[in-house]
Amino acid sequence: MDFTTDQKRKINNAKHFLKYDYNHYLTLSVEANNLRGMKLQQVKVDTSAKIDATEQLYLRIMDAKKIVKSTQEAINHCSDTSQHPYKTALTLSYLDNESVVYVVDHINYGQAYYYKKILPSALLEFADRFLVQQLNNKVNSIIDLNVLEKAS
């Protein structure tokens, strides 16, 4: 299947997010458990217009938790049929960090077809669902995989 330039960009953005950025947000979100009793009102805010560094960190950690939740929900809502095993492919590849050999064995497709059709289609569906889930979870700094430039 041939993908448009915009689709290829979205695929690359989604792949980069899941492969690299998701782990960063996951690490930050784990730290959110250490902040349970902390309320935003308890964070000292400078009286100037500049937001206090502690408050910025707190907000980033809370947003990371929402981004992780949005990622997991988006993957869980992806198609998961024998013809479109997107949820399984994304879960095994990016959430469980399984090898490609393991993934293609579990979805019953060859490696070439996996790379040419299954994975790109799964990443496209994920990107759209991820955007919606972030809105549902009230993420402050929305990550739009449609418009980001591919990271080097």
Short mmCIF file of N, CA, C and O in Angstrom, two decimals, residues 7-139:
data_model
loop_
_atom_site.label_atom_id
_atom_site.label_comp_id
_atom_site.label_asym_id
_atom_site.label_seq_id
_atom_site.Cartn_x
_atom_site.Cartn_y
_atom_site.Cartn_z
N GLN A 7 0.54 11.02 5.41
CA GLN A 7 0.40 9.77 6.16
C GLN A 7 1.76 9.25 6.60
O GLN A 7 1.91 8.78 7.73
N LYS A 8 2.74 9.34 5.73
CA LYS A 8 4.10 8.89 6.08
C LYS A 8 4.65 9.71 7.24
O LYS A 8 5.29 9.17 8.15
N ARG A 9 4.39 11.02 7.24
CA ARG A 9 4.84 11.88 8.34
C ARG A 9 4.14 11.47 9.63
O ARG A 9 4.77 11.35 10.69
N LYS A 10 2.83 11.22 9.55
CA LYS A 10 2.08 10.81 10.74
C LYS A 10 2.58 9.46 11.26
O LYS A 10 2.74 9.27 12.47
N ILE A 11 2.86 8.53 10.35
CA ILE A 11 3.39 7.22 10.73
C ILE A 11 4.73 7.38 11.45
O ILE A 11 4.96 6.79 12.51
N ASN A 12 5.62 8.19 10.88
CA ASN A 12 6.93 8.41 11.49
C ASN A 12 6.81 9.09 12.85
O ASN A 12 7.53 8.74 13.79
N ASN A 13 5.90 10.06 12.95
CA ASN A 13 5.69 10.75 14.22
C ASN A 13 5.16 9.80 15.29
O ASN A 13 5.61 9.82 16.43
N ALA A 14 4.19 8.97 14.91
CA ALA A 14 3.62 8.01 15.85
C ALA A 14 4.67 6.99 16.28
O ALA A 14 4.78 6.65 17.47
N LYS A 15 5.44 6.50 15.33
CA LYS A 15 6.50 5.53 15.64
C LYS A 15 7.53 6.14 16.59
O LYS A 15 7.92 5.53 17.58
N HIS A 16 7.95 7.36 16.29
CA HIS A 16 8.93 8.04 17.15
C HIS A 16 8.35 8.26 18.54
O HIS A 16 9.02 8.03 19.55
N PHE A 17 7.09 8.71 18.63
CA PHE A 17 6.47 8.92 19.93
C PHE A 17 6.45 7.63 20.75
O PHE A 17 6.85 7.62 21.91
N LEU A 18 5.97 6.56 20.13
CA LEU A 18 5.85 5.29 20.87
C LEU A 18 7.20 4.68 21.23
O LEU A 18 7.35 4.08 22.29
N LYS A 19 8.17 4.86 20.36
CA LYS A 19 9.48 4.25 20.59
C LYS A 19 10.33 5.04 21.59
O LYS A 19 11.07 4.44 22.38
N TYR A 20 10.21 6.36 21.58
CA TYR A 20 11.09 7.19 22.41
C TYR A 20 10.34 8.03 23.45
O TYR A 20 10.66 7.97 24.63
N ASP A 21 9.38 8.82 23.02
CA ASP A 21 8.73 9.77 23.91
C ASP A 21 7.86 9.09 24.97
O ASP A 21 7.79 9.55 26.10
N TYR A 22 7.17 8.02 24.60
CA TYR A 22 6.29 7.34 25.54
C TYR A 22 7.04 6.92 26.81
O TYR A 22 6.55 7.11 27.92
N ASN A 23 8.24 6.38 26.66
CA ASN A 23 9.03 5.96 27.83
C ASN A 23 9.39 7.14 28.73
O ASN A 23 9.43 7.01 29.95
N HIS A 24 9.64 8.28 28.12
CA HIS A 24 9.92 9.50 28.90
C HIS A 24 8.69 9.87 29.75
O HIS A 24 8.81 10.13 30.95
N TYR A 25 7.51 9.87 29.12
CA TYR A 25 6.28 10.20 29.85
C TYR A 25 5.96 9.13 30.90
O TYR A 25 5.48 9.45 31.98
N LEU A 26 6.24 7.89 30.57
CA LEU A 26 6.02 6.80 31.52
C LEU A 26 6.88 6.99 32.77
O LEU A 26 6.40 6.86 33.90
N THR A 27 8.13 7.35 32.58
CA THR A 27 9.03 7.60 33.71
C THR A 27 8.52 8.76 34.56
O THR A 27 8.47 8.66 35.79
N LEU A 28 8.11 9.85 33.92
CA LEU A 28 7.58 10.98 34.67
C LEU A 28 6.29 10.62 35.40
O LEU A 28 6.07 11.04 36.53
N SER A 29 5.44 9.84 34.75
CA SER A 29 4.15 9.50 35.37
C SER A 29 4.32 8.62 36.60
O SER A 29 3.52 8.70 37.53
N VAL A 30 5.35 7.79 36.61
CA VAL A 30 5.62 6.98 37.78
C VAL A 30 5.92 7.89 38.98
O VAL A 30 5.50 7.61 40.10
N GLU A 31 6.58 8.99 38.70
CA GLU A 31 6.89 9.95 39.77
C GLU A 31 5.63 10.61 40.31
O GLU A 31 5.62 11.08 41.44
N ALA A 32 4.57 10.64 39.53
CA ALA A 32 3.32 11.24 39.99
C ALA A 32 2.78 10.52 41.22
O ALA A 32 2.12 11.13 42.06
N ASN A 33 3.06 9.23 41.33
CA ASN A 33 2.62 8.47 42.51
C ASN A 33 3.26 8.99 43.79
O ASN A 33 2.70 8.84 44.87
N ASN A 34 4.42 9.60 43.68
CA ASN A 34 5.09 10.17 44.84
C ASN A 34 4.50 11.51 45.26
O ASN A 34 4.84 12.04 46.30
N LEU A 35 3.64 12.07 44.41
CA LEU A 35 3.07 13.39 44.67
C LEU A 35 1.62 13.33 45.11
O LEU A 35 0.93 14.32 45.10
N ARG A 36 1.14 12.17 45.48
CA ARG A 36 -0.28 11.97 45.77
C ARG A 36 -0.90 13.02 46.68
O ARG A 36 -1.93 13.56 46.38
N GLY A 37 -0.28 13.29 47.80
CA GLY A 37 -0.88 14.22 48.76
C GLY A 37 -0.66 15.67 48.41
O GLY A 37 -1.21 16.55 49.04
N MET A 38 0.14 15.92 47.40
CA MET A 38 0.47 17.30 47.05
C MET A 38 -0.66 17.93 46.26
O MET A 38 -1.14 17.37 45.29
N LYS A 39 -1.07 19.10 46.67
CA LYS A 39 -2.10 19.83 45.93
C LYS A 39 -1.43 21.02 45.28
O LYS A 39 -0.48 21.58 45.81
N LEU A 40 -1.95 21.41 44.12
CA LEU A 40 -1.35 22.52 43.40
C LEU A 40 -1.33 23.79 44.26
O LEU A 40 -0.40 24.56 44.18
N GLN A 41 -2.32 23.97 45.12
CA GLN A 41 -2.37 25.15 45.96
C GLN A 41 -1.21 25.17 46.97
O GLN A 41 -0.84 26.22 47.47
N GLN A 42 -0.66 23.97 47.28
CA GLN A 42 0.44 23.90 48.23
C GLN A 42 1.77 24.31 47.59
O GLN A 42 2.72 24.59 48.29
N VAL A 43 1.80 24.32 46.25
CA VAL A 43 3.03 24.68 45.56
C VAL A 43 3.17 26.19 45.61
O VAL A 43 2.28 26.91 45.22
N LYS A 44 4.30 26.66 46.11
CA LYS A 44 4.53 28.09 46.23
C LYS A 44 4.70 28.69 44.84
O LYS A 44 5.51 28.23 44.05
N VAL A 45 3.91 29.72 44.57
CA VAL A 45 3.98 30.38 43.27
C VAL A 45 4.56 31.77 43.47
O VAL A 45 4.12 32.52 44.34
N ASP A 46 5.55 32.10 42.67
CA ASP A 46 6.16 33.42 42.70
C ASP A 46 5.08 34.45 42.39
O ASP A 46 4.22 34.23 41.56
N THR A 47 5.12 35.59 43.03
CA THR A 47 4.09 36.61 42.79
C THR A 47 4.28 37.30 41.45
O THR A 47 3.39 38.00 40.99
N SER A 48 5.42 37.11 40.81
CA SER A 48 5.62 37.70 39.49
C SER A 48 4.82 36.90 38.46
O SER A 48 4.23 35.88 38.76
N ALA A 49 4.83 37.37 37.23
CA ALA A 49 4.10 36.69 36.16
C ALA A 49 4.76 35.36 35.80
O ALA A 49 4.14 34.50 35.19
N LYS A 50 6.01 35.19 36.17
CA LYS A 50 6.74 33.96 35.86
C LYS A 50 6.24 32.83 36.77
O LYS A 50 6.14 32.97 37.97
N ILE A 51 5.93 31.67 36.16
CA ILE A 51 5.48 30.52 36.94
C ILE A 51 6.67 29.89 37.63
O ILE A 51 7.74 29.74 37.05
N ASP A 52 6.48 29.54 38.88
CA ASP A 52 7.51 28.91 39.68
C ASP A 52 7.96 27.60 39.05
O ASP A 52 7.14 26.84 38.53
N ALA A 53 9.24 27.29 39.13
CA ALA A 53 9.79 26.07 38.53
C ALA A 53 9.17 24.82 39.14
O ALA A 53 8.94 23.83 38.44
N THR A 54 8.87 24.85 40.42
CA THR A 54 8.25 23.70 41.08
C THR A 54 6.87 23.44 40.51
O THR A 54 6.49 22.30 40.26
N GLU A 55 6.11 24.51 40.31
CA GLU A 55 4.77 24.37 39.74
C GLU A 55 4.85 23.82 38.32
O GLU A 55 4.06 22.95 37.94
N GLN A 56 5.81 24.31 37.52
CA GLN A 56 5.98 23.81 36.16
C GLN A 56 6.28 22.32 36.16
O GLN A 56 5.72 21.56 35.36
N LEU A 57 7.15 21.90 37.05
CA LEU A 57 7.50 20.48 37.14
C LEU A 57 6.28 19.66 37.54
O LEU A 57 6.01 18.61 36.96
N TYR A 58 5.56 20.14 38.53
CA TYR A 58 4.34 19.45 38.98
C TYR A 58 3.36 19.30 37.83
O TYR A 58 2.81 18.20 37.60
N LEU A 59 3.13 20.35 37.08
CA LEU A 59 2.19 20.30 35.95
C LEU A 59 2.67 19.34 34.86
O LEU A 59 1.87 18.63 34.26
N ARG A 60 3.98 19.33 34.59
CA ARG A 60 4.53 18.41 33.59
C ARG A 60 4.32 16.96 34.00
O ARG A 60 3.99 16.11 33.18
N ILE A 61 4.52 16.68 35.28
CA ILE A 61 4.35 15.31 35.77
C ILE A 61 2.88 14.89 35.69
O ILE A 61 2.57 13.78 35.28
N MET A 62 1.97 15.79 36.06
CA MET A 62 0.54 15.47 35.99
C MET A 62 0.11 15.26 34.53
O MET A 62 -0.67 14.36 34.23
N ASP A 63 0.64 16.07 33.63
CA ASP A 63 0.34 15.92 32.20
C ASP A 63 0.91 14.60 31.68
O ASP A 63 0.27 13.92 30.87
N ALA A 64 2.09 14.23 32.13
CA ALA A 64 2.71 12.98 31.70
C ALA A 64 1.82 11.80 32.05
O ALA A 64 1.65 10.87 31.25
N LYS A 65 1.24 11.84 33.23
CA LYS A 65 0.35 10.77 33.65
C LYS A 65 -0.86 10.66 32.71
O LYS A 65 -1.27 9.57 32.33
N LYS A 66 -1.39 11.79 32.30
CA LYS A 66 -2.53 11.82 31.38
C LYS A 66 -2.13 11.35 29.98
O LYS A 66 -2.91 10.70 29.29
N ILE A 67 -0.91 11.67 29.57
CA ILE A 67 -0.41 11.25 28.26
C ILE A 67 -0.22 9.74 28.22
O ILE A 67 -0.57 9.08 27.24
N VAL A 68 0.31 9.17 29.30
CA VAL A 68 0.48 7.71 29.38
C VAL A 68 -0.89 7.04 29.32
O VAL A 68 -1.09 6.07 28.58
N LYS A 69 -1.83 7.54 30.08
CA LYS A 69 -3.18 6.99 30.07
C LYS A 69 -3.80 7.10 28.68
O LYS A 69 -4.40 6.15 28.17
N SER A 70 -3.61 8.23 28.03
CA SER A 70 -4.14 8.45 26.67
C SER A 70 -3.52 7.49 25.67
O SER A 70 -4.20 6.97 24.79
N THR A 71 -2.22 7.24 25.81
CA THR A 71 -1.51 6.32 24.93
C THR A 71 -2.09 4.91 25.07
O THR A 71 -2.42 4.25 24.08
N GLN A 72 -2.20 4.46 26.30
CA GLN A 72 -2.71 3.11 26.56
C GLN A 72 -4.16 2.97 26.10
O GLN A 72 -4.53 1.95 25.50
N GLU A 73 -4.98 3.97 26.34
CA GLU A 73 -6.37 3.91 25.90
C GLU A 73 -6.49 3.94 24.38
O GLU A 73 -7.31 3.23 23.81
N ALA A 74 -5.66 4.76 23.73
CA ALA A 74 -5.69 4.84 22.27
C ALA A 74 -5.33 3.48 21.66
O ALA A 74 -6.00 3.02 20.73
N ILE A 75 -4.30 2.85 22.18
CA ILE A 75 -3.91 1.52 21.68
C ILE A 75 -5.03 0.52 21.94
O ILE A 75 -5.38 -0.27 21.07
N ASN A 76 -5.61 0.56 23.14
CA ASN A 76 -6.68 -0.38 23.47
C ASN A 76 -7.93 -0.20 22.62
O ASN A 76 -8.70 -1.15 22.47
N HIS A 77 -8.12 0.98 22.05
CA HIS A 77 -9.28 1.22 21.20
C HIS A 77 -9.01 0.95 19.72
O HIS A 77 -9.91 1.06 18.89
N CYS A 78 -7.78 0.60 19.38
CA CYS A 78 -7.45 0.30 17.98
C CYS A 78 -8.09 -1.02 17.56
O CYS A 78 -8.37 -1.88 18.38
N SER A 79 -8.29 -1.17 16.26
CA SER A 79 -8.86 -2.39 15.70
C SER A 79 -8.04 -3.60 16.12
O SER A 79 -6.81 -3.52 16.21
N ASP A 80 -8.73 -4.71 16.35
CA ASP A 80 -8.02 -5.92 16.75
C ASP A 80 -8.71 -7.15 16.17
O ASP A 80 -9.14 -8.04 16.90
N THR A 81 -8.81 -7.18 14.85
CA THR A 81 -9.39 -8.32 14.15
C THR A 81 -8.26 -9.09 13.48
O THR A 81 -7.12 -8.63 13.44
N SER A 82 -8.58 -10.24 12.92
CA SER A 82 -7.54 -11.02 12.24
C SER A 82 -6.98 -10.26 11.03
O SER A 82 -5.81 -10.40 10.72
N GLN A 83 -7.80 -9.45 10.38
CA GLN A 83 -7.32 -8.67 9.23
C GLN A 83 -6.65 -7.37 9.64
O GLN A 83 -5.82 -6.85 8.91
N HIS A 84 -7.02 -6.85 10.79
CA HIS A 84 -6.47 -5.59 11.30
C HIS A 84 -6.04 -5.76 12.76
O HIS A 84 -6.67 -5.20 13.65
N PRO A 85 -4.95 -6.48 13.00
CA PRO A 85 -4.52 -6.74 14.38
C PRO A 85 -3.70 -5.59 14.97
O PRO A 85 -2.61 -5.79 15.53
N TYR A 86 -4.23 -4.39 14.86
CA TYR A 86 -3.47 -3.20 15.23
C TYR A 86 -3.22 -3.11 16.73
O TYR A 86 -2.11 -2.79 17.17
N LYS A 87 -4.24 -3.36 17.51
CA LYS A 87 -4.08 -3.31 18.97
C LYS A 87 -3.01 -4.30 19.42
O LYS A 87 -2.12 -3.94 20.20
N THR A 88 -3.09 -5.52 18.93
CA THR A 88 -2.11 -6.55 19.31
C THR A 88 -0.70 -6.14 18.88
O THR A 88 0.25 -6.24 19.66
N ALA A 89 -0.57 -5.69 17.64
CA ALA A 89 0.75 -5.30 17.12
C ALA A 89 1.35 -4.16 17.93
O ALA A 89 2.53 -4.20 18.31
N LEU A 90 0.55 -3.13 18.23
CA LEU A 90 1.06 -1.98 18.98
C LEU A 90 1.36 -2.34 20.44
O LEU A 90 2.38 -1.92 20.99
N THR A 91 0.49 -3.12 21.03
CA THR A 91 0.70 -3.53 22.42
C THR A 91 1.98 -4.34 22.56
O THR A 91 2.82 -4.05 23.42
N LEU A 92 2.13 -5.34 21.71
CA LEU A 92 3.32 -6.19 21.79
C LEU A 92 4.59 -5.41 21.46
O LEU A 92 5.62 -5.57 22.11
N SER A 93 4.51 -4.56 20.42
CA SER A 93 5.69 -3.83 19.97
C SER A 93 6.13 -2.74 20.94
O SER A 93 7.31 -2.62 21.24
N TYR A 94 5.18 -1.92 21.39
CA TYR A 94 5.55 -0.70 22.12
C TYR A 94 5.24 -0.73 23.62
O TYR A 94 5.97 -0.10 24.38
N LEU A 95 4.22 -1.41 24.03
CA LEU A 95 3.93 -1.46 25.47
C LEU A 95 4.68 -2.62 26.13
O LEU A 95 5.18 -2.48 27.24
N ASP A 96 4.75 -3.76 25.44
CA ASP A 96 5.42 -4.94 25.99
C ASP A 96 6.87 -5.07 25.52
O ASP A 96 7.60 -5.94 25.99
N ASN A 97 7.27 -4.25 24.54
CA ASN A 97 8.64 -4.26 23.99
C ASN A 97 9.10 -5.63 23.51
O ASN A 97 10.23 -6.06 23.75
N GLU A 98 8.20 -6.33 22.83
CA GLU A 98 8.54 -7.65 22.28
C GLU A 98 9.27 -7.48 20.94
O GLU A 98 9.16 -6.45 20.28
N SER A 99 9.98 -8.51 20.53
CA SER A 99 10.73 -8.47 19.27
C SER A 99 9.75 -8.56 18.09
O SER A 99 8.62 -9.04 18.23
N VAL A 100 10.22 -8.13 16.94
CA VAL A 100 9.41 -8.19 15.72
C VAL A 100 9.04 -9.64 15.41
O VAL A 100 7.90 -9.93 15.02
N VAL A 101 9.97 -10.55 15.60
CA VAL A 101 9.72 -11.97 15.36
C VAL A 101 8.55 -12.44 16.23
O VAL A 101 7.65 -13.14 15.75
N TYR A 102 8.56 -12.06 17.48
CA TYR A 102 7.49 -12.44 18.41
C TYR A 102 6.16 -11.84 17.96
O TYR A 102 5.14 -12.53 17.95
N VAL A 103 6.18 -10.58 17.55
CA VAL A 103 4.94 -9.89 17.14
C VAL A 103 4.35 -10.53 15.89
O VAL A 103 3.16 -10.87 15.88
N VAL A 104 5.15 -10.73 14.86
CA VAL A 104 4.61 -11.30 13.61
C VAL A 104 4.12 -12.72 13.82
O VAL A 104 3.17 -13.16 13.19
N ASP A 105 4.74 -13.44 14.73
CA ASP A 105 4.29 -14.79 15.05
C ASP A 105 2.89 -14.74 15.69
O ASP A 105 2.04 -15.59 15.40
N HIS A 106 2.64 -13.75 16.52
CA HIS A 106 1.36 -13.65 17.22
C HIS A 106 0.24 -13.07 16.37
O HIS A 106 -0.94 -13.28 16.68
N ILE A 107 0.58 -12.32 15.34
CA ILE A 107 -0.49 -11.77 14.50
C ILE A 107 -0.68 -12.58 13.21
O ILE A 107 -1.55 -12.26 12.41
N ASN A 108 0.14 -13.61 13.03
CA ASN A 108 0.03 -14.52 11.89
C ASN A 108 0.16 -13.85 10.52
O ASN A 108 -0.57 -14.16 9.59
N TYR A 109 1.10 -12.92 10.44
CA TYR A 109 1.45 -12.29 9.16
C TYR A 109 2.95 -12.35 9.02
O TYR A 109 3.68 -12.40 10.01
N GLY A 110 3.42 -12.32 7.79
CA GLY A 110 4.85 -12.31 7.54
C GLY A 110 5.47 -10.97 7.91
O GLY A 110 4.78 -9.95 7.98
N GLN A 111 6.76 -10.98 8.13
CA GLN A 111 7.47 -9.78 8.54
C GLN A 111 7.38 -8.67 7.49
O GLN A 111 7.19 -7.50 7.84
N ALA A 112 7.48 -9.02 6.22
CA ALA A 112 7.40 -8.00 5.16
C ALA A 112 6.04 -7.32 5.15
O ALA A 112 5.95 -6.09 5.06
N TYR A 113 4.97 -8.09 5.27
CA TYR A 113 3.61 -7.53 5.28
C TYR A 113 3.38 -6.71 6.56
O TYR A 113 2.71 -5.68 6.53
N TYR A 114 3.96 -7.17 7.65
CA TYR A 114 3.87 -6.44 8.90
C TYR A 114 4.44 -5.03 8.73
O TYR A 114 3.81 -4.04 9.11
N TYR A 115 5.65 -4.94 8.15
CA TYR A 115 6.29 -3.63 7.98
C TYR A 115 5.63 -2.79 6.90
O TYR A 115 5.59 -1.56 7.00
N LYS A 116 5.12 -3.43 5.87
CA LYS A 116 4.55 -2.69 4.73
C LYS A 116 3.12 -2.23 4.98
O LYS A 116 2.73 -1.14 4.56
N LYS A 117 2.32 -3.03 5.66
CA LYS A 117 0.90 -2.73 5.79
C LYS A 117 0.41 -2.65 7.24
O LYS A 117 -0.20 -1.66 7.64
N ILE A 118 0.66 -3.68 8.03
CA ILE A 118 0.09 -3.76 9.38
C ILE A 118 0.59 -2.63 10.28
O ILE A 118 -0.21 -1.87 10.84
N LEU A 119 1.89 -2.52 10.45
CA LEU A 119 2.43 -1.51 11.37
C LEU A 119 2.09 -0.08 10.93
O LEU A 119 1.62 0.70 11.76
N PRO A 120 2.30 0.29 9.67
CA PRO A 120 1.94 1.66 9.28
C PRO A 120 0.45 1.97 9.49
O PRO A 120 0.10 3.04 9.99
N SER A 121 -0.41 1.02 9.16
CA SER A 121 -1.85 1.23 9.34
C SER A 121 -2.20 1.34 10.82
O SER A 121 -3.04 2.16 11.22
N ALA A 122 -1.55 0.53 11.64
CA ALA A 122 -1.77 0.59 13.09
C ALA A 122 -1.33 1.94 13.65
O ALA A 122 -2.03 2.54 14.48
N LEU A 123 -0.20 2.43 13.18
CA LEU A 123 0.31 3.72 13.66
C LEU A 123 -0.60 4.87 13.23
O LEU A 123 -0.79 5.82 14.00
N LEU A 124 -1.16 4.79 12.02
CA LEU A 124 -2.10 5.82 11.58
C LEU A 124 -3.35 5.84 12.46
O LEU A 124 -3.82 6.90 12.88
N GLU A 125 -3.88 4.65 12.73
CA GLU A 125 -5.07 4.58 13.58
C GLU A 125 -4.74 5.07 14.99
O GLU A 125 -5.52 5.81 15.59
N PHE A 126 -3.60 4.66 15.51
CA PHE A 126 -3.20 5.10 16.84
C PHE A 126 -3.11 6.62 16.91
O PHE A 126 -3.60 7.23 17.88
N ALA A 127 -2.50 7.25 15.92
CA ALA A 127 -2.31 8.71 15.95
C ALA A 127 -3.65 9.44 16.08
O ALA A 127 -3.76 10.40 16.86
N ASP A 128 -4.64 8.99 15.35
CA ASP A 128 -5.96 9.63 15.43
C ASP A 128 -6.63 9.37 16.77
O ASP A 128 -7.18 10.27 17.39
N ARG A 129 -6.57 8.15 17.23
CA ARG A 129 -7.19 7.81 18.52
C ARG A 129 -6.47 8.48 19.69
O ARG A 129 -7.09 8.89 20.67
N PHE A 130 -5.17 8.62 19.58
CA PHE A 130 -4.36 9.27 20.62
C PHE A 130 -4.78 10.72 20.80
O PHE A 130 -4.92 11.22 21.92
N LEU A 131 -5.02 11.40 19.70
CA LEU A 131 -5.44 12.81 19.77
C LEU A 131 -6.76 12.92 20.54
O LEU A 131 -6.90 13.75 21.44
N VAL A 132 -7.72 12.07 20.21
CA VAL A 132 -9.02 12.09 20.87
C VAL A 132 -8.90 11.74 22.35
O VAL A 132 -9.50 12.39 23.21
N GLN A 133 -8.09 10.73 22.68
CA GLN A 133 -7.93 10.33 24.07
C GLN A 133 -7.28 11.43 24.91
O GLN A 133 -7.63 11.61 26.08
N GLN A 134 -6.36 12.17 24.32
CA GLN A 134 -5.74 13.29 25.05
C GLN A 134 -6.80 14.35 25.39
O GLN A 134 -6.79 14.90 26.49
N LEU A 135 -7.69 14.61 24.44
CA LEU A 135 -8.77 15.56 24.71
C LEU A 135 -9.69 15.03 25.80
O LEU A 135 -10.07 15.77 26.71
N ASN A 136 -10.03 13.75 25.73
CA ASN A 136 -10.88 13.13 26.76
C ASN A 136 -10.24 13.19 28.14
O ASN A 136 -10.94 13.33 29.15
N ASN A 137 -8.93 13.04 28.20
CA ASN A 137 -8.21 13.02 29.48
C ASN A 137 -7.72 14.39 29.92
O ASN A 137 -6.99 14.50 30.91
N LYS A 138 -8.10 15.43 29.17
CA LYS A 138 -7.77 16.81 29.51
C LYS A 138 -6.27 17.07 29.64
O LYS A 138 -5.80 17.71 30.60
N VAL A 139 -5.52 16.56 28.66
CA VAL A 139 -4.08 16.82 28.61
C VAL A 139 -3.90 18.31 28.29
O VAL A 139 -4.54 18.84 27.39
#
